[in-house]
CSV table of C-alpha atoms in Angstrom, one decimal:
chain,number,residue,atom,x,y,z
C,1,UNK,CA,-1.2,9.5,14.2
C,2,UNK,CA,-3.8,7.8,16.4
C,3,UNK,CA,-5.8,4.7,16.6
C,4,UNK,CA,-9.6,5.1,16.1
C,5,UNK,CA,-11.5,5.7,19.3
C,6,UNK,CA,-14.1,3.1,20.3
C,7,UNK,CA,-16.9,5.5,19.4
C,8,UNK,CA,-15.4,6.2,16.0
C,9,UNK,CA,-14.9,2.5,15.3
C,10,UNK,CA,-18.5,1.8,16.3
C,11,UNK,CA,-19.7,4.6,14.1
C,12,UNK,CA,-18.1,3.0,11.1
C,13,UNK,CA,-20.7,0.1,11.5
C,14,UNK,CA,-23.7,2.4,11.5
C,15,UNK,CA,-25.6,4.4,8.9
C,16,UNK,CA,-23.9,6.1,5.8
C,17,UNK,CA,-24.4,9.4,7.5
C,18,UNK,CA,-22.6,8.1,10.6
C,19,UNK,CA,-19.8,6.7,8.5
C,20,UNK,CA,-19.3,10.1,6.8
C,21,UNK,CA,-19.2,11.9,10.1
C,22,UNK,CA,-16.7,9.4,11.5
C,23,UNK,CA,-14.5,9.7,8.5
C,24,UNK,CA,-14.5,13.5,8.7
C,25,UNK,CA,-13.4,13.3,12.3
C,26,UNK,CA,-10.9,10.4,11.8
C,27,UNK,CA,-9.2,11.9,8.7
C,28,UNK,CA,-7.3,9.4,6.6
C,29,UNK,CA,-7.6,5.8,7.9
C,30,UNK,CA,-5.0,3.2,7.2
C,31,UNK,CA,-5.5,-0.5,8.0
C,32,UNK,CA,-2.6,-3.0,7.7
C,33,UNK,CA,-3.5,-6.6,7.1
C,34,UNK,CA,0.0,-8.0,7.3
C,35,UNK,CA,2.7,-8.4,4.7
C,36,UNK,CA,2.2,-5.6,2.1
C,37,UNK,CA,-1.6,-5.5,2.2
C,38,UNK,CA,-3.4,-2.2,3.3
C,39,UNK,CA,-6.6,-0.4,2.9
C,40,UNK,CA,-6.6,3.4,2.9
C,41,UNK,CA,-9.9,5.3,3.5
C,42,UNK,CA,-9.7,9.0,2.6
C,43,UNK,CA,-11.6,11.9,4.3
C,44,UNK,CA,-13.9,11.9,1.2
C,45,UNK,CA,-14.7,8.2,1.7
C,46,UNK,CA,-12.6,6.8,-1.2
C,47,UNK,CA,-11.3,3.3,-0.3
C,48,UNK,CA,-8.1,2.0,-1.8
C,49,UNK,CA,-6.9,-1.6,-1.3
C,50,UNK,CA,-3.2,-2.0,-1.9
C,51,UNK,CA,-1.5,-5.3,-2.7
C,52,UNK,CA,-4.6,-7.2,-1.3
C,53,UNK,CA,-3.0,-10.5,-0.2
C,54,UNK,CA,-5.5,-10.6,2.7
C,55,UNK,CA,-4.9,-14.4,3.2
C,56,UNK,CA,-1.3,-13.9,4.3
C,57,UNK,CA,-0.2,-15.7,7.5
C,58,UNK,CA,-0.1,-12.4,9.5
C,59,UNK,CA,-3.5,-11.3,8.6
C,60,UNK,CA,-6.2,-11.5,11.3
C,61,UNK,CA,-8.9,-11.3,8.6
C,62,UNK,CA,-8.1,-13.7,5.8
C,63,UNK,CA,-11.6,-13.3,4.4
C,64,UNK,CA,-11.3,-9.5,4.0
C,65,UNK,CA,-11.3,-9.8,0.3
C,66,UNK,CA,-14.7,-11.4,0.4
C,67,UNK,CA,-16.2,-9.1,3.1
C,68,UNK,CA,-14.9,-5.5,2.7
C,69,UNK,CA,-18.1,-3.6,2.1
C,70,UNK,CA,-16.6,-1.0,-0.2
C,71,UNK,CA,-13.5,-0.8,-2.4
C,72,UNK,CA,-13.2,1.9,-5.1
C,73,UNK,CA,-9.7,1.1,-6.4
C,74,UNK,CA,-7.3,-1.8,-6.2
C,75,UNK,CA,-3.6,-0.9,-6.4
C,76,UNK,CA,-1.2,-3.7,-7.3
C,77,UNK,CA,2.6,-2.9,-7.2
C,78,UNK,CA,3.7,-6.0,-9.2
C,79,UNK,CA,2.6,-9.4,-10.4
C,80,UNK,CA,3.7,-11.8,-7.6
C,81,UNK,CA,1.0,-13.7,-5.9
C,82,UNK,CA,1.7,-12.3,-2.5
C,83,UNK,CA,0.8,-8.9,-3.8
C,84,UNK,CA,-1.9,-9.6,-6.4
C,85,UNK,CA,-3.7,-11.6,-3.7
C,86,UNK,CA,-7.5,-11.2,-3.9
C,87,UNK,CA,-7.4,-8.4,-6.5
C,88,UNK,CA,-9.5,-10.2,-9.1
C,89,UNK,CA,-12.1,-11.3,-6.6
C,90,UNK,CA,-12.4,-7.8,-5.2
C,91,UNK,CA,-12.7,-6.3,-8.6
C,92,UNK,CA,-15.6,-8.7,-9.5
C,93,UNK,CA,-17.4,-8.2,-6.3
C,94,UNK,CA,-17.1,-4.5,-5.7
C,95,UNK,CA,-16.6,-2.9,-9.1
C,96,UNK,CA,-13.3,-1.5,-8.0
C,97,UNK,CA,-11.1,-0.1,-10.7
C,98,UNK,CA,-7.6,-1.5,-11.1
C,99,UNK,CA,-4.5,0.8,-10.8
C,100,UNK,CA,-1.3,-0.8,-11.9
C,101,UNK,CA,1.2,-0.9,-14.8
C,102,UNK,CA,-0.4,-1.4,-18.2
C,103,UNK,CA,1.0,-4.9,-18.8
C,104,UNK,CA,-0.1,-6.2,-15.4
C,105,UNK,CA,-3.6,-4.8,-15.9
C,106,UNK,CA,-3.8,-6.7,-19.2
C,107,UNK,CA,-2.6,-9.9,-17.5
C,108,UNK,CA,-5.1,-9.6,-14.6
C,109,UNK,CA,-7.9,-8.9,-17.0
C,110,UNK,CA,-7.0,-12.0,-18.9
C,111,UNK,CA,-7.2,-13.8,-15.5
C,112,UNK,CA,-10.7,-12.5,-14.8
C,113,UNK,CA,-10.5,-8.9,-13.6
C,114,UNK,CA,-13.4,-7.1,-15.3
C,115,UNK,CA,-11.9,-5.5,-18.4
C,116,UNK,CA,-14.1,-2.4,-18.1
C,117,UNK,CA,-12.5,-1.7,-14.7
C,118,UNK,CA,-8.9,-2.3,-15.8
C,119,UNK,CA,-8.5,0.0,-18.8
C,120,UNK,CA,-6.3,2.9,-19.8
C,121,UNK,CA,-8.0,5.4,-17.5
C,122,UNK,CA,-6.5,3.8,-14.4
C,123,UNK,CA,-3.6,1.6,-15.8
C,124,UNK,CA,-0.4,3.4,-16.8
C,125,UNK,CA,3.3,3.3,-16.1
C,126,UNK,CA,6.0,4.9,-14.0
C,127,UNK,CA,5.7,8.6,-14.1
C,128,UNK,CA,2.0,8.6,-14.6
C,129,UNK,CA,-0.7,9.7,-12.1
C,130,UNK,CA,-4.2,8.6,-11.7
C,131,UNK,CA,-7.1,10.5,-10.1
C,132,UNK,CA,-8.7,8.1,-7.6
C,133,UNK,CA,-11.6,9.9,-5.9
C,134,UNK,CA,-10.1,12.5,-3.6
C,135,UNK,CA,-6.6,11.0,-3.9
C,136,UNK,CA,-4.0,11.2,-6.6
C,137,UNK,CA,-2.0,8.0,-7.2
C,138,UNK,CA,1.5,8.5,-8.7
C,139,UNK,CA,3.4,5.6,-10.1
C,140,UNK,CA,7.1,5.6,-9.1
C,141,UNK,CA,10.0,3.2,-9.7
C,142,UNK,CA,10.4,-0.1,-7.8
C,143,UNK,CA,13.4,-2.3,-8.2
C,144,UNK,CA,12.1,-5.9,-8.3
C,145,UNK,CA,10.6,-8.5,-10.6
C,146,UNK,CA,7.0,-8.8,-11.6
C,147,UNK,CA,6.2,-12.0,-13.6
C,148,UNK,CA,2.9,-13.7,-13.0
C,149,UNK,CA,3.8,-17.0,-14.7
C,150,UNK,CA,5.7,-18.1,-17.8
C,151,UNK,CA,2.9,-17.0,-20.2
C,152,UNK,CA,2.0,-13.6,-18.7
C,153,UNK,CA,4.0,-10.4,-18.6
C,154,UNK,CA,3.7,-8.6,-15.3
C,155,UNK,CA,5.3,-5.4,-16.7
C,156,UNK,CA,7.5,-3.1,-14.6
C,157,UNK,CA,7.0,-3.2,-10.8
C,158,UNK,CA,6.1,0.1,-9.2
C,159,UNK,CA,5.6,1.9,-5.9
C,160,UNK,CA,2.8,4.3,-5.3
C,161,UNK,CA,2.8,7.9,-3.9
C,162,UNK,CA,-0.7,8.6,-2.8
C,163,UNK,CA,-1.5,12.3,-2.3
C,164,UNK,CA,-4.8,12.5,-0.3
C,165,UNK,CA,-6.8,15.7,-0.6
C,166,UNK,CA,-6.9,17.2,2.9
C,167,UNK,CA,-4.7,14.4,4.2
C,168,UNK,CA,-1.2,12.9,4.1
C,169,UNK,CA,1.1,12.0,1.3
C,170,UNK,CA,1.5,8.2,1.6
C,171,UNK,CA,4.3,6.2,-0.1
C,172,UNK,CA,3.9,2.4,-0.5
C,173,UNK,CA,7.3,1.2,-1.6
C,174,UNK,CA,6.2,-2.2,-3.0
C,175,UNK,CA,9.0,-4.7,-3.0
C,176,UNK,CA,12.2,-2.8,-3.7
C,177,UNK,CA,15.7,-2.0,-2.6
C,178,UNK,CA,16.7,1.5,-1.7
C,179,UNK,CA,17.5,3.5,-4.8
C,180,UNK,CA,18.8,6.9,-5.6
C,181,UNK,CA,15.6,7.5,-7.6
C,182,UNK,CA,13.8,7.8,-4.2
C,183,UNK,CA,15.5,11.2,-3.8
C,184,UNK,CA,13.3,12.5,-6.6
C,185,UNK,CA,10.1,11.7,-4.7
C,186,UNK,CA,10.2,14.7,-2.3
C,187,UNK,CA,11.6,16.8,-5.1
C,188,UNK,CA,8.7,16.1,-7.4
C,189,UNK,CA,5.9,15.3,-5.0
C,190,UNK,CA,6.8,16.8,-1.6
C,191,UNK,CA,7.9,15.2,1.6
C,192,UNK,CA,6.3,11.9,2.5
C,193,UNK,CA,4.1,12.0,5.6
C,194,UNK,CA,3.7,8.2,5.9
C,195,UNK,CA,6.1,5.7,4.3
C,196,UNK,CA,4.8,2.1,4.1
C,197,UNK,CA,8.2,0.5,3.8
C,198,UNK,CA,9.3,-3.1,3.1
C,199,UNK,CA,12.0,-4.1,5.6
C,200,UNK,CA,12.2,-7.9,5.4
C,201,UNK,CA,15.4,-8.3,3.4
C,202,UNK,CA,16.3,-11.2,1.0
C,203,UNK,CA,13.7,-10.2,-1.6
C,204,UNK,CA,13.7,-6.5,-0.7
C,205,UNK,CA,15.7,-3.9,1.2
C,206,UNK,CA,16.4,-4.8,4.8
C,207,UNK,CA,15.8,-2.5,7.8
C,208,UNK,CA,19.0,-0.5,7.3
C,209,UNK,CA,18.1,0.0,3.6
C,210,UNK,CA,14.6,1.1,4.5
C,211,UNK,CA,16.0,3.6,7.0
C,212,UNK,CA,18.2,5.0,4.3
C,213,UNK,CA,15.3,5.2,2.0
C,214,UNK,CA,13.2,7.0,4.6
C,215,UNK,CA,15.9,9.7,4.6
C,216,UNK,CA,15.8,9.9,0.9
C,217,UNK,CA,12.1,10.5,0.7
C,218,UNK,CA,12.1,12.8,3.8
C,219,UNK,CA,9.5,10.6,5.5
C,220,UNK,CA,8.0,11.9,8.7
C,221,UNK,CA,6.6,8.5,9.8
C,222,UNK,CA,7.7,5.1,8.6
C,223,UNK,CA,5.4,2.1,8.9
C,224,UNK,CA,7.2,-1.2,8.5
C,225,UNK,CA,5.7,-3.9,6.3
C,226,UNK,CA,6.7,-7.1,4.4
C,227,UNK,CA,8.7,-8.6,7.3
C,228,UNK,CA,8.5,-12.0,9.1
C,229,UNK,CA,5.5,-13.1,7.1
C,230,UNK,CA,7.8,-16.0,6.0
C,231,UNK,CA,11.2,-17.2,7.3
C,232,UNK,CA,13.1,-15.7,4.4
C,233,UNK,CA,12.2,-12.1,5.3
C,234,UNK,CA,13.5,-11.8,8.9
C,235,UNK,CA,13.9,-8.0,9.3
C,236,UNK,CA,12.5,-6.4,12.4
C,237,UNK,CA,11.0,-3.1,13.3
C,238,UNK,CA,13.6,-2.8,16.1
C,239,UNK,CA,16.4,-2.9,13.6
C,240,UNK,CA,14.6,-0.3,11.5
C,241,UNK,CA,14.0,2.1,14.5
C,242,UNK,CA,17.7,1.9,15.4
C,243,UNK,CA,18.8,2.9,11.9
C,244,UNK,CA,16.2,5.7,11.2
C,245,UNK,CA,17.5,9.2,10.7
C,246,UNK,CA,17.0,11.6,13.5
C,247,UNK,CA,13.6,13.2,13.4
C,248,UNK,CA,11.9,10.3,11.6
C,249,UNK,CA,9.5,8.3,13.7
C,250,UNK,CA,8.4,4.7,13.3
C,251,UNK,CA,4.9,3.5,13.9
C,252,UNK,CA,4.2,-0.2,13.9
C,253,UNK,CA,0.6,-0.9,13.0
C,254,UNK,CA,-1.4,-3.8,14.5
C,255,UNK,CA,-2.8,-6.0,11.7
C,256,UNK,CA,-6.5,-5.5,11.3
C,257,UNK,CA,-6.6,-2.3,13.4
C,258,UNK,CA,-7.7,0.9,11.7
C,259,UNK,CA,-5.4,3.9,12.4
C,260,UNK,CA,-6.1,7.5,11.6
C,261,UNK,CA,-3.4,9.7,10.2
C-alpha cells in the first residue's frame, strides 16, 4: 500500500488518456475524507463514493461533493445524516447510481435523489450483490440503526464488501459493533485485503472491538475511520494497533490524500 507519487498525482489532473495511464499504474486508489467518507477509484476507472459526508469536521475538502469530477456510484450504509451526507447532491450533479438498502433508496429518492438512478438495479438488501463497473458490491450485515427522520424508513443498515476486479477486496464496516456474522465474510467472499473499520466507540465498536472484527474477517490491512470526528467517538488508532491480531497491519490514511492499494 503506497501513497500516489507526485508524478501520478499530477497525471490525474491531465488528459483522459493520462488519467487512464495513471490509474493503471496506481491500481485501486482510496481517498479518505474523514469520518466514514471515502472514494474508491478502481483500475478500470469506476469511482465509488461511500458515505459521502464530505463536510465533516475532519475533512480537508468540505466542498468535495460539489467538485468531484466523476462519481459513478454512491454507496450509503445507513440513513443517518453523517453518512448520507452529500449523496443527493452528488446524484443530481454527476448522474451516479445509488447503492443502498431498498427502503433507504426510496427515502432518498423522495428527498431528491433522481429516481432513475435509485432503482431496483442498484438498490437491494443484505445478501445481495450489485455490479458496479469493474467492482462487485456485496451487502453485508451492520448492527446499528438507520432512521432518517420520524416520517422516513431508513431500512436495515449494512456494510459493503467491494471486490475490485484486478484489485483488492475492501470491507467498509459502516457503523457497527463486532458480530459473529463477520466470520462469514471470508468464508463467503474471501479474505479482506483492506478493512475500513469504525473504531470510535459509543455509537459503534471501539478499537478493541474493531481489532477482534479484523481477526474475524481475516483482514490484511485495517484502515481506522469514524473516530474523533466528535467528542463522543474517542477511540484512537494507537489503541487499535495495540489490539490487532498478529500479522494484521494498520494503515492510517491522511484525509484528502489519495493512496494506492
